[in-house]
């Protein structure tokens, strides 16, 4: 839609260029500033980011005021850029806030995934050489794993609280080892007194329901009491609890189907290198049913290299890794938009056309010159 509006500016630009050479030579000329701003808007505009067409209407009013200039005085590009800037300033702050929130949400999601992976790796390391009772395994991989994830996010792996939570795993698994626990009865009695309270305090941090926390703490107490007494453990420790099964960390780490992942041979290496070199702020266009959608590279995750793309309003359009983006471009479903400023790109194109015409022209003889 902006193509037709920009075409209307040819006459006022030509009139100004004849009388003011600074239009072509100086970056700070109001006409240059206006064209650069309109070029940036044309690059970023799509229907989904301007659903009520308010931006298009404002641009049309400004262009019409310039195109209808019929006096001998200068074309007032300075007034036009001032009106456009005033209109855009109203939305820029909102777009910045929306984009920052999109980045924070994407970063939070990435950190959560990393935390889950780290905790899952920790549990795998502890459980690799043990064979705990089903209930013990479920408690560690379910509610206690979620508590560890919370500590990782809020305080980090080096915090004392995280180390204490890891010690809970060691102690509970030790209590579940019949051959080992008989060697240290004092340690066993201390675990019987401490672990249920440690468990209650940890579960309170993840906002679990009080009744559910108390039930699990009572079950833990019952299990440890039988271990200390040397009598058979309760039947529930041999059964899989459906509620605990839903909280299992492995469920939260379910990966996308493999068929959705592009194979290495399906991705062009040159395109990958080009995309990885693109700076934040680069624009892309994606084919959609109806109107195409345009999105700007806003942020790249330091954890997974996934890219966050937002529209000109700062709202998230999609999150995508570079391999998927390269495959979409290769399939013709997306393209990179040239971010060169409009007038510079136009002048460069004209110079290149003149150079080609000069190269193709036959050489003149001295007689022709004469």
PDB file of C-alpha atoms in Angstrom, residues 171 174-175 177-192 227-228:
ATOM      1  CA  UNK A 171      19.761 -38.391  52.057  1.00  0.00           C
ATOM      2  CA  UNK A 174      20.549 -43.193  51.147  1.00  0.00           C
ATOM      3  CA  UNK A 175      17.550 -44.002  53.360  1.00  0.00           C
ATOM      4  CA  UNK A 177      19.320 -48.245  50.337  1.00  0.00           C
ATOM      5  CA  UNK A 178      18.877 -51.173  52.791  1.00  0.00           C
ATOM      6  CA  UNK A 179      22.504 -52.279  52.784  1.00  0.00           C
ATOM      7  CA  UNK A 180      23.943 -48.798  53.321  1.00  0.00           C
ATOM      8  CA  UNK A 181      21.589 -47.358  55.936  1.00  0.00           C
ATOM      9  CA  UNK A 182      22.273 -50.154  58.448  1.00  0.00           C
ATOM     10  CA  UNK A 183      25.816 -48.909  58.869  1.00  0.00           C
ATOM     11  CA  UNK A 184      24.838 -45.490  60.293  1.00  0.00           C
ATOM     12  CA  UNK A 185      21.766 -45.685  62.570  1.00  0.00           C
ATOM     13  CA  UNK A 186      22.344 -42.173  63.935  1.00  0.00           C
ATOM     14  CA  UNK A 187      22.302 -40.700  60.451  1.00  0.00           C
ATOM     15  CA  UNK A 188      19.106 -42.614  59.728  1.00  0.00           C
ATOM     16  CA  UNK A 189      17.365 -41.226  62.822  1.00  0.00           C
ATOM     17  CA  UNK A 190      18.516 -37.697  61.949  1.00  0.00           C
ATOM     18  CA  UNK A 191      17.116 -38.086  58.438  1.00  0.00           C
ATOM     19  CA  UNK A 192      13.833 -39.329  59.898  1.00  0.00           C
ATOM     20  CA  UNK A 227      12.834 -47.748  57.841  1.00  0.00           C
ATOM     21  CA  UNK A 228      14.069 -46.632  61.272  1.00  0.00           C
TER      22      UNK A 228
END
